[in-house]
PDB file of C-alpha atoms in Angstrom:
ATOM      1  CA  MET X 387     -18.542  -7.623   2.595  1.00 95.00           C
ATOM      2  CA  ILE X 388     -17.485  -5.250   5.324  1.00 94.00           C
ATOM      3  CA  PRO X 389     -14.843  -2.387   3.834  1.00 91.00           C
ATOM      4  CA  ALA X 390     -12.674  -1.253   6.154  1.00 90.00           C
ATOM      5  CA  ARG X 391     -10.330   1.625   5.910  1.00 86.00           C
ATOM      6  CA  TYR X 392      -7.790   2.171   9.080  1.00 86.00           C
ATOM      7  CA  SER X 393      -7.121   5.966   8.215  1.00 78.00           C
ATOM      8  CA  ALA X 394     -10.918   7.521   8.513  1.00 70.00           C
ATOM      9  CA  SER X 395     -10.458  11.550   7.971  1.00 66.00           C
ATOM     10  CA  ARG X 396     -12.480  12.372  10.755  1.00 69.00           C
ATOM     11  CA  PHE X 397     -11.931   9.615  13.325  1.00 78.00           C
ATOM     12  CA  PRO X 398      -8.395   7.695  12.252  1.00 78.00           C
ATOM     13  CA  GLY X 399      -8.185   4.450  13.833  1.00 89.00           C
ATOM     14  CA  LYS X 400     -11.795   4.570  14.670  1.00 90.00           C
ATOM     15  CA  LEU X 401     -12.278   0.785  13.571  1.00 93.00           C
ATOM     16  CA  MET X 402      -9.532  -0.437  16.114  1.00 95.00           C
ATOM     17  CA  GLN X 403     -11.230   1.485  19.002  1.00 92.00           C
ATOM     18  CA  ASP X 404     -12.372  -0.508  21.815  1.00 91.00           C
ATOM     19  CA  LEU X 405     -15.945  -1.108  22.358  1.00 91.00           C
ATOM     20  CA  GLU X 406     -16.485  -3.126  25.215  1.00 89.00           C
ATOM     21  CA  GLY X 407     -13.824  -5.495  25.181  1.00 93.00           C
ATOM     22  CA  LYS X 408     -13.864  -5.949  21.410  1.00 94.00           C
ATOM     23  CA  SER X 409     -12.704  -3.715  18.412  1.00 94.00           C
ATOM     24  CA  VAL X 410     -15.606  -1.766  16.848  1.00 93.00           C
ATOM     25  CA  ILE X 411     -14.282  -3.847  13.652  1.00 95.00           C
ATOM     26  CA  ARG X 412     -14.665  -7.268  15.379  1.00 96.00           C
ATOM     27  CA  ARG X 413     -18.093  -5.819  16.653  1.00 93.00           C
ATOM     28  CA  THR X 414     -19.611  -5.528  13.194  1.00 93.00           C
ATOM     29  CA  TYR X 415     -18.044  -8.561  12.088  1.00 96.00           C
ATOM     30  CA  GLU X 416     -19.379 -10.894  14.434  1.00 95.00           C
ATOM     31  CA  ALA X 417     -22.972  -8.779  14.434  1.00 92.00           C
ATOM     32  CA  THR X 418     -22.876  -9.481  10.668  1.00 94.00           C
ATOM     33  CA  VAL X 419     -22.040 -13.109  11.067  1.00 95.00           C
ATOM     34  CA  ASN X 420     -24.513 -14.048  13.891  1.00 93.00           C
ATOM     35  CA  THR X 421     -27.580 -12.560  12.272  1.00 93.00           C
ATOM     36  CA  GLY X 422     -27.308 -16.170   9.839  1.00 94.00           C
ATOM     37  CA  LEU X 423     -28.346 -14.231   6.693  1.00 94.00           C
ATOM     38  CA  PHE X 424     -25.328 -14.841   4.385  1.00 95.00           C
ATOM     39  CA  ASP X 425     -23.794 -17.645   3.110  1.00 94.00           C
ATOM     40  CA  ASP X 426     -20.092 -15.980   3.849  1.00 96.00           C
ATOM     41  CA  VAL X 427     -18.602 -12.843   5.433  1.00 97.00           C
ATOM     42  CA  PHE X 428     -15.466 -10.982   4.804  1.00 97.00           C
ATOM     43  CA  VAL X 429     -13.824  -8.049   6.158  1.00 97.00           C
ATOM     44  CA  VAL X 430     -12.487  -5.939   3.074  1.00 95.00           C
ATOM     45  CA  THR X 431      -9.246  -4.081   3.908  1.00 93.00           C
ATOM     46  CA  ASP X 432      -5.701  -2.043   3.123  1.00 89.00           C
ATOM     47  CA  SER X 433      -4.548  -2.429   6.502  1.00 92.00           C
ATOM     48  CA  GLN X 434      -2.703  -5.344   8.023  1.00 95.00           C
ATOM     49  CA  ILE X 435      -4.028  -4.053  11.593  1.00 96.00           C
ATOM     50  CA  ILE X 436      -7.615  -4.787  10.259  1.00 96.00           C
ATOM     51  CA  PHE X 437      -6.744  -8.199   8.086  1.00 97.00           C
ATOM     52  CA  ASN X 438      -4.872  -9.313  11.425  1.00 97.00           C
ATOM     53  CA  GLU X 439      -7.397  -8.283  14.065  1.00 97.00           C
ATOM     54  CA  ILE X 440     -10.139 -10.061  12.315  1.00 97.00           C
ATOM     55  CA  THR X 441      -8.206 -13.456  11.163  1.00 98.00           C
ATOM     56  CA  ASN X 442      -6.247 -13.669  14.317  1.00 98.00           C
ATOM     57  CA  HIS X 443     -10.142 -13.700  16.169  1.00 97.00           C
ATOM     58  CA  GLY X 444     -11.460 -16.791  13.548  1.00 97.00           C
ATOM     59  CA  GLY X 445     -12.782 -14.363  10.998  1.00 97.00           C
ATOM     60  CA  LYS X 446     -11.973 -13.878   7.277  1.00 98.00           C
ATOM     61  CA  ALA X 447     -10.599 -11.104   5.805  1.00 97.00           C
ATOM     62  CA  ILE X 448      -9.392  -9.816   2.011  1.00 96.00           C
ATOM     63  CA  MET X 449      -6.539  -7.451   1.633  1.00 93.00           C
ATOM     64  CA  SER X 450      -7.328  -4.911  -0.988  1.00 87.00           C
ATOM     65  CA  GLN X 451      -4.481  -5.039  -3.916  1.00 84.00           C
ATOM     66  CA  LYS X 452      -5.500  -1.466  -4.938  1.00 77.00           C
ATOM     67  CA  GLU X 453      -6.000   1.879  -3.783  1.00 78.00           C
ATOM     68  CA  HIS X 454      -9.466   2.770  -3.453  1.00 68.00           C
ATOM     69  CA  GLU X 455     -12.063   5.524  -3.039  1.00 71.00           C
ATOM     70  CA  CYS X 456     -14.528   4.239  -1.728  1.00 73.00           C
ATOM     71  CA  GLY X 457     -15.878   0.879  -0.168  1.00 74.00           C
ATOM     72  CA  SER X 458     -18.020  -0.291  -3.453  1.00 82.00           C
ATOM     73  CA  ASP X 459     -14.746  -0.283  -5.004  1.00 83.00           C
ATOM     74  CA  ARG X 460     -13.213  -1.874  -2.405  1.00 86.00           C
ATOM     75  CA  ILE X 461     -15.868  -4.822  -2.426  1.00 91.00           C
ATOM     76  CA  ALA X 462     -16.299  -4.858  -6.093  1.00 90.00           C
ATOM     77  CA  GLU X 463     -12.422  -5.917  -6.403  1.00 91.00           C
ATOM     78  CA  ALA X 464     -12.614  -8.452  -3.787  1.00 92.00           C
ATOM     79  CA  VAL X 465     -16.212 -10.025  -5.619  1.00 93.00           C
ATOM     80  CA  GLU X 466     -14.796 -10.012  -9.143  1.00 91.00           C
ATOM     81  CA  PHE X 467     -14.165 -13.228  -9.208  1.00 91.00           C
ATOM     82  CA  MET X 468     -16.415 -14.965  -6.977  1.00 94.00           C
ATOM     83  CA  ASP X 469     -19.503 -16.739  -7.680  1.00 94.00           C
ATOM     84  CA  ILE X 470     -22.339 -14.875  -6.422  1.00 93.00           C
ATOM     85  CA  ASP X 471     -25.267 -13.217  -7.323  1.00 92.00           C
ATOM     86  CA  ILE X 472     -26.110 -10.506  -4.510  1.00 94.00           C
ATOM     87  CA  VAL X 473     -23.417  -8.939  -2.122  1.00 95.00           C
ATOM     88  CA  VAL X 474     -24.491  -6.955   0.775  1.00 95.00           C
ATOM     89  CA  ASN X 475     -22.254  -4.014   2.166  1.00 92.00           C
ATOM     90  CA  VAL X 476     -22.106  -3.803   6.069  1.00 91.00           C
ATOM     91  CA  GLN X 477     -20.322  -0.278   7.025  1.00 87.00           C
ATOM     92  CA  GLY X 478     -17.435  -1.508   9.226  1.00 89.00           C
ATOM     93  CA  ASP X 479     -18.529   1.415  11.727  1.00 88.00           C
ATOM     94  CA  GLU X 480     -22.313   0.198  12.417  1.00 85.00           C
ATOM     95  CA  PRO X 481     -21.714  -2.523  15.249  1.00 88.00           C
ATOM     96  CA  PHE X 482     -25.180  -2.684  15.893  1.00 84.00           C
ATOM     97  CA  THR X 483     -25.899  -4.727  12.740  1.00 78.00           C
ATOM     98  CA  GLU X 484     -29.403  -6.328  13.299  1.00 76.00           C
ATOM     99  CA  VAL X 485     -31.346  -8.984  11.547  1.00 87.00           C
ATOM    100  CA  SER X 486     -34.809  -7.494  10.585  1.00 90.00           C
ATOM    101  CA  SER X 487     -32.710  -4.562   8.522  1.00 89.00           C
ATOM    102  CA  LEU X 488     -30.715  -6.840   6.532  1.00 91.00           C
ATOM    103  CA  LYS X 489     -33.440  -9.179   5.927  1.00 93.00           C
ATOM    104  CA  LYS X 490     -35.389  -6.906   4.597  1.00 92.00           C
ATOM    105  CA  LEU X 491     -32.827  -6.170   2.153  1.00 92.00           C
ATOM    106  CA  ILE X 492     -32.426  -9.324   0.935  1.00 93.00           C
ATOM    107  CA  GLU X 493     -36.261  -9.699   0.395  1.00 93.00           C
ATOM    108  CA  VAL X 494     -36.343  -6.880  -2.427  1.00 94.00           C
ATOM    109  CA  PHE X 495     -34.341  -8.873  -4.717  1.00 93.00           C
ATOM    110  CA  LYS X 496     -36.786 -12.300  -3.943  1.00 90.00           C
ATOM    111  CA  HIS X 497     -39.511 -10.008  -5.557  1.00 88.00           C
ATOM    112  CA  ASP X 498     -37.731  -8.803  -8.305  1.00 90.00           C
ATOM    113  CA  ALA X 499     -38.702 -11.423 -11.058  1.00 86.00           C
ATOM    114  CA  SER X 500     -38.204  -8.913 -13.649  1.00 88.00           C
ATOM    115  CA  LYS X 501     -34.594  -7.481 -11.931  1.00 90.00           C
ATOM    116  CA  GLU X 502     -35.706  -3.975 -12.569  1.00 92.00           C
ATOM    117  CA  ILE X 503     -33.608  -3.323  -9.141  1.00 95.00           C
ATOM    118  CA  ASP X 504     -30.164  -2.925  -9.205  1.00 95.00           C
ATOM    119  CA  LEU X 505     -29.415  -2.491  -5.561  1.00 95.00           C
ATOM    120  CA  ALA X 506     -31.225  -1.427  -2.422  1.00 97.00           C
ATOM    121  CA  SER X 507     -30.569  -0.174   0.751  1.00 96.00           C
ATOM    122  CA  LEU X 508     -31.560   1.323   4.231  1.00 94.00           C
ATOM    123  CA  MET X 509     -33.408   4.502   5.564  1.00 95.00           C
ATOM    124  CA  VAL X 510     -34.576   5.907   8.503  1.00 94.00           C
ATOM    125  CA  HIS X 511     -36.734   8.448   9.415  1.00 96.00           C
ATOM    126  CA  ILE X 512     -35.064  11.135  11.682  1.00 96.00           C
ATOM    127  CA  THR X 513     -37.189  13.969  13.190  1.00 95.00           C
ATOM    128  CA  ASP X 514     -34.283  16.435  14.877  1.00 96.00           C
ATOM    129  CA  TRP X 515     -33.480  19.538  12.792  1.00 95.00           C
ATOM    130  CA  ASP X 516     -30.099  19.353  14.143  1.00 97.00           C
ATOM    131  CA  GLU X 517     -29.571  15.965  12.546  1.00 95.00           C
ATOM    132  CA  ILE X 518     -31.132  16.895   9.676  1.00 97.00           C
ATOM    133  CA  LYS X 519     -28.786  20.153   9.386  1.00 96.00           C
ATOM    134  CA  ASN X 520     -25.645  17.966  10.043  1.00 95.00           C
ATOM    135  CA  PRO X 521     -23.456  17.456   6.481  1.00 95.00           C
ATOM    136  CA  ASN X 522     -22.400  14.123   8.619  1.00 89.00           C
ATOM    137  CA  THR X 523     -25.988  13.138   8.613  1.00 93.00           C
ATOM    138  CA  VAL X 524     -26.536  11.589   4.193  1.00 96.00           C
ATOM    139  CA  LYS X 525     -30.443  12.312   3.760  1.00 98.00           C
ATOM    140  CA  VAL X 526     -32.478  10.691   0.914  1.00 98.00           C
ATOM    141  CA  ILE X 527     -35.580  11.709  -0.819  1.00 98.00           C
ATOM    142  CA  VAL X 528     -37.576   8.720  -2.557  1.00 98.00           C
ATOM    143  CA  ASP X 529     -40.250   9.000  -5.457  1.00 97.00           C
ATOM    144  CA  LYS X 530     -44.193   6.806  -4.296  1.00 96.00           C
ATOM    145  CA  ASP X 531     -42.214   3.512  -5.012  1.00 95.00           C
ATOM    146  CA  ASN X 532     -39.292   4.250  -2.245  1.00 96.00           C
ATOM    147  CA  PHE X 533     -36.710   4.241  -5.206  1.00 97.00           C
ATOM    148  CA  ALA X 534     -34.409   7.029  -4.401  1.00 98.00           C
ATOM    149  CA  LEU X 535     -34.137   9.978  -6.295  1.00 98.00           C
ATOM    150  CA  TYR X 536     -31.449  12.140  -4.476  1.00 98.00           C
ATOM    151  CA  PHE X 537     -28.890  11.639  -1.644  1.00 98.00           C
ATOM    152  CA  SER X 538     -26.983  14.912   0.344  1.00 98.00           C
ATOM    153  CA  ARG X 539     -25.751  15.820   3.257  1.00 98.00           C
ATOM    154  CA  SER X 540     -27.905  19.208   3.014  1.00 98.00           C
ATOM    155  CA  PRO X 541     -31.382  18.985   4.211  1.00 97.00           C
ATOM    156  CA  ILE X 542     -33.466  17.692   1.204  1.00 97.00           C
ATOM    157  CA  PRO X 543     -36.251  18.818   0.447  1.00 96.00           C
ATOM    158  CA  TYR X 544     -36.032  22.146   1.754  1.00 94.00           C
ATOM    159  CA  PRO X 545     -38.704  23.274   3.710  1.00 93.00           C
ATOM    160  CA  ARG X 546     -39.498  26.324   1.325  1.00 93.00           C
ATOM    161  CA  ASP X 547     -42.942  25.814   2.937  1.00 95.00           C
ATOM    162  CA  GLU X 548     -42.934  24.762   6.328  1.00 89.00           C
ATOM    163  CA  THR X 549     -46.748  24.367   6.418  1.00 93.00           C
ATOM    164  CA  VAL X 550     -46.129  20.816   3.719  1.00 94.00           C
ATOM    165  CA  GLN X 551     -45.542  18.018   6.085  1.00 91.00           C
ATOM    166  CA  VAL X 552     -42.783  15.915   4.607  1.00 93.00           C
ATOM    167  CA  LYS X 553     -40.723  12.954   6.089  1.00 95.00           C
ATOM    168  CA  TYR X 554     -37.015  13.220   6.453  1.00 98.00           C
ATOM    169  CA  HIS X 555     -34.982  10.201   5.931  1.00 97.00           C
ATOM    170  CA  LYS X 556     -31.421   9.741   6.990  1.00 96.00           C
ATOM    171  CA  HIS X 557     -29.472   7.117   4.474  1.00 95.00           C
ATOM    172  CA  LYS X 558     -28.036   4.072   6.627  1.00 89.00           C
ATOM    173  CA  GLY X 559     -25.016   2.936   4.357  1.00 81.00           C
ATOM    174  CA  VAL X 560     -25.876  -0.606   4.026  1.00 87.00           C
ATOM    175  CA  TYR X 561     -26.591  -1.574   0.580  1.00 90.00           C
ATOM    176  CA  ALA X 562     -27.519  -5.205  -0.821  1.00 94.00           C
ATOM    177  CA  PHE X 563     -26.021  -5.158  -4.665  1.00 92.00           C
ATOM    178  CA  ARG X 564     -26.378  -7.173  -7.442  1.00 93.00           C
ATOM    179  CA  LYS X 565     -23.169  -8.355  -8.457  1.00 93.00           C
ATOM    180  CA  GLU X 566     -23.407  -6.713 -12.076  1.00 92.00           C
ATOM    181  CA  ALA X 567     -24.410  -3.709 -10.494  1.00 90.00           C
ATOM    182  CA  LEU X 568     -21.709  -3.096  -8.415  1.00 91.00           C
ATOM    183  CA  LEU X 569     -18.914  -4.179 -11.053  1.00 92.00           C
ATOM    184  CA  ASP X 570     -20.444  -1.677 -13.551  1.00 90.00           C
ATOM    185  CA  PHE X 571     -19.870   0.718 -10.478  1.00 87.00           C
ATOM    186  CA  TYR X 572     -16.095  -0.344 -10.216  1.00 86.00           C
ATOM    187  CA  ARG X 573     -15.836  -0.058 -13.993  1.00 90.00           C
ATOM    188  CA  LEU X 574     -17.767   3.909 -14.438  1.00 91.00           C
ATOM    189  CA  PRO X 575     -15.361   6.991 -13.172  1.00 92.00           C
ATOM    190  CA  MET X 576     -16.955   9.385 -10.538  1.00 91.00           C
ATOM    191  CA  LEU X 577     -18.860  12.150 -12.227  1.00 95.00           C
ATOM    192  CA  LYS X 578     -19.475  15.694 -10.730  1.00 97.00           C
ATOM    193  CA  LEU X 579     -22.247  15.158  -8.050  1.00 98.00           C
ATOM    194  CA  GLU X 580     -20.683  12.401  -6.328  1.00 94.00           C
ATOM    195  CA  ALA X 581     -17.223  14.264  -6.093  1.00 94.00           C
ATOM    196  CA  SER X 582     -19.053  17.127  -4.950  1.00 97.00           C
ATOM    197  CA  GLU X 583     -21.147  15.761  -2.182  1.00 97.00           C
ATOM    198  CA  LYS X 584     -18.845  12.748  -1.298  1.00 93.00           C
ATOM    199  CA  ILE X 585     -21.568  10.019  -1.301  1.00 93.00           C
ATOM    200  CA  GLU X 586     -20.811   6.862  -3.330  1.00 88.00           C
ATOM    201  CA  CYS X 587     -24.018   5.799  -3.745  1.00 91.00           C
ATOM    202  CA  ILE X 588     -25.035   9.133  -5.991  1.00 95.00           C
ATOM    203  CA  ARG X 589     -22.431   7.278  -8.428  1.00 93.00           C
ATOM    204  CA  TYR X 590     -25.367   4.674  -9.253  1.00 93.00           C
ATOM    205  CA  LEU X 591     -28.196   7.304  -9.673  1.00 97.00           C
ATOM    206  CA  GLU X 592     -25.801   9.537 -12.397  1.00 97.00           C
ATOM    207  CA  TYR X 593     -25.777   6.240 -14.461  1.00 95.00           C
ATOM    208  CA  GLY X 594     -29.298   5.599 -14.377  1.00 95.00           C
ATOM    209  CA  LYS X 595     -29.038   2.867 -12.234  1.00 95.00           C
ATOM    210  CA  LYS X 596     -32.301   2.029  -9.701  1.00 96.00           C
ATOM    211  CA  ILE X 597     -31.835   2.417  -5.655  1.00 97.00           C
ATOM    212  CA  LYS X 598     -34.679   1.007  -3.830  1.00 97.00           C
ATOM    213  CA  MET X 599     -34.800   2.276  -0.324  1.00 98.00           C
ATOM    214  CA  VAL X 600     -35.915   0.182   2.468  1.00 96.00           C
ATOM    215  CA  GLU X 601     -37.531   2.357   5.703  1.00 95.00           C
ATOM    216  CA  THR X 602     -36.464   0.847   8.676  1.00 92.00           C
ATOM    217  CA  ASP X 603     -36.864   1.909  12.548  1.00 88.00           C
ATOM    218  CA  VAL X 604     -33.467   0.803  14.086  1.00 79.00           C
ATOM    219  CA  GLN X 605     -31.350   3.921  14.141  1.00 71.00           C
ATOM    220  CA  GLY X 606     -27.806   1.924  15.839  1.00 71.00           C
ATOM    221  CA  VAL X 607     -25.082   4.023  16.159  1.00 75.00           C
ATOM    222  CA  GLU X 608     -22.596   4.774  13.513  1.00 79.00           C
ATOM    223  CA  ILE X 609     -19.140   5.355  14.725  1.00 84.00           C
ATOM    224  CA  ASP X 610     -17.671   8.796  12.761  1.00 80.00           C
ATOM    225  CA  THR X 611     -16.398  10.646  15.513  1.00 85.00           C
ATOM    226  CA  PRO X 612     -15.220   9.948  19.246  1.00 85.00           C
ATOM    227  CA  GLU X 613     -18.690  11.491  20.734  1.00 88.00           C
ATOM    228  CA  ASP X 614     -19.881   8.488  18.575  1.00 87.00           C
ATOM    229  CA  LEU X 615     -18.265   5.957  20.319  1.00 89.00           C
ATOM    230  CA  GLU X 616     -19.144   7.221  23.693  1.00 90.00           C
ATOM    231  CA  ARG X 617     -22.707   6.737  22.555  1.00 88.00           C
ATOM    232  CA  ALA X 618     -21.989   3.426  21.409  1.00 87.00           C
ATOM    233  CA  LYS X 619     -20.517   2.365  24.578  1.00 90.00           C
ATOM    234  CA  LYS X 620     -23.313   3.239  26.755  1.00 89.00           C
ATOM    235  CA  LEU X 621     -25.856   1.736  23.740  1.00 85.00           C
ATOM    236  CA  TRP X 622     -23.833  -1.232  24.447  1.00 83.00           C
ATOM    237  CA  LYS X 623     -24.163  -1.167  27.677  1.00 84.00           C
TER     238      LYS X 623
END
C-alpha cells in the first residue's frame, strides 16, 4: 500500500512533480511493483489527480472514503475488509524503493512464529551532524534486539558525553504491519507524544506495540522539499 496525499504541507503537489519523464508517485508505484515481492500493490489517496495518474497508466488505486491524519489510517481503511496477513506501507515520496530492504522487512515475520512483532520498519545509519540535527530527519533509538524505544525529530540520544561512540539512525518511513496491529492503530486515538512530534509510529509505542527495526544501507531520497527533488533527479540520471 502506497499512501498518497496531494496537499503535502512542506511541498504541495510533490507527488505529481516530474522525475525524469514520469511523476514521483508513478515512479514509486512502478518501483514497488517491479520488486516482485507483493501479491498486489495499490496507491491509496484522497486526490482524484493522483488516482487518475495511477489508473490511467494501468496501475491500481483506491480512493479514501474519509479524511485521515496519516498514512497508516489511510491504509487501514483500505485494507480493513481485505483477506491479508501482512501489509507493507511504502511512502509515495520514496521513488527509489528497492528489493533488498523490503525483502528484509518481510523476512522479519517469517521468523516470528510466536507473533511477538506487531510491525517492522527500516533505519539507516547516519553520521552527518547537520542531518542528525535536522527536524525533517526522524531519528530512532533501539534496544539490544533492535526493537524501537523511541522516535524523535530531535537528536536522540543527546550527546551529553561526546566520548561515548553511539550510532545515530534515521528512520525510513517504510513499514510492514500485521493487519491486526494496523487496525488497532486505526481505532486507537492519537496521544500526546505522537501529536507533539508528528511521527505516527510513536502511537504504536504509546500503546505498547513492538516495532522491530531492520537496518539497511540503502539511503535513497525522500522528496520532502524542492531541493530533494533536484537531488532525486541527479540520482535518477
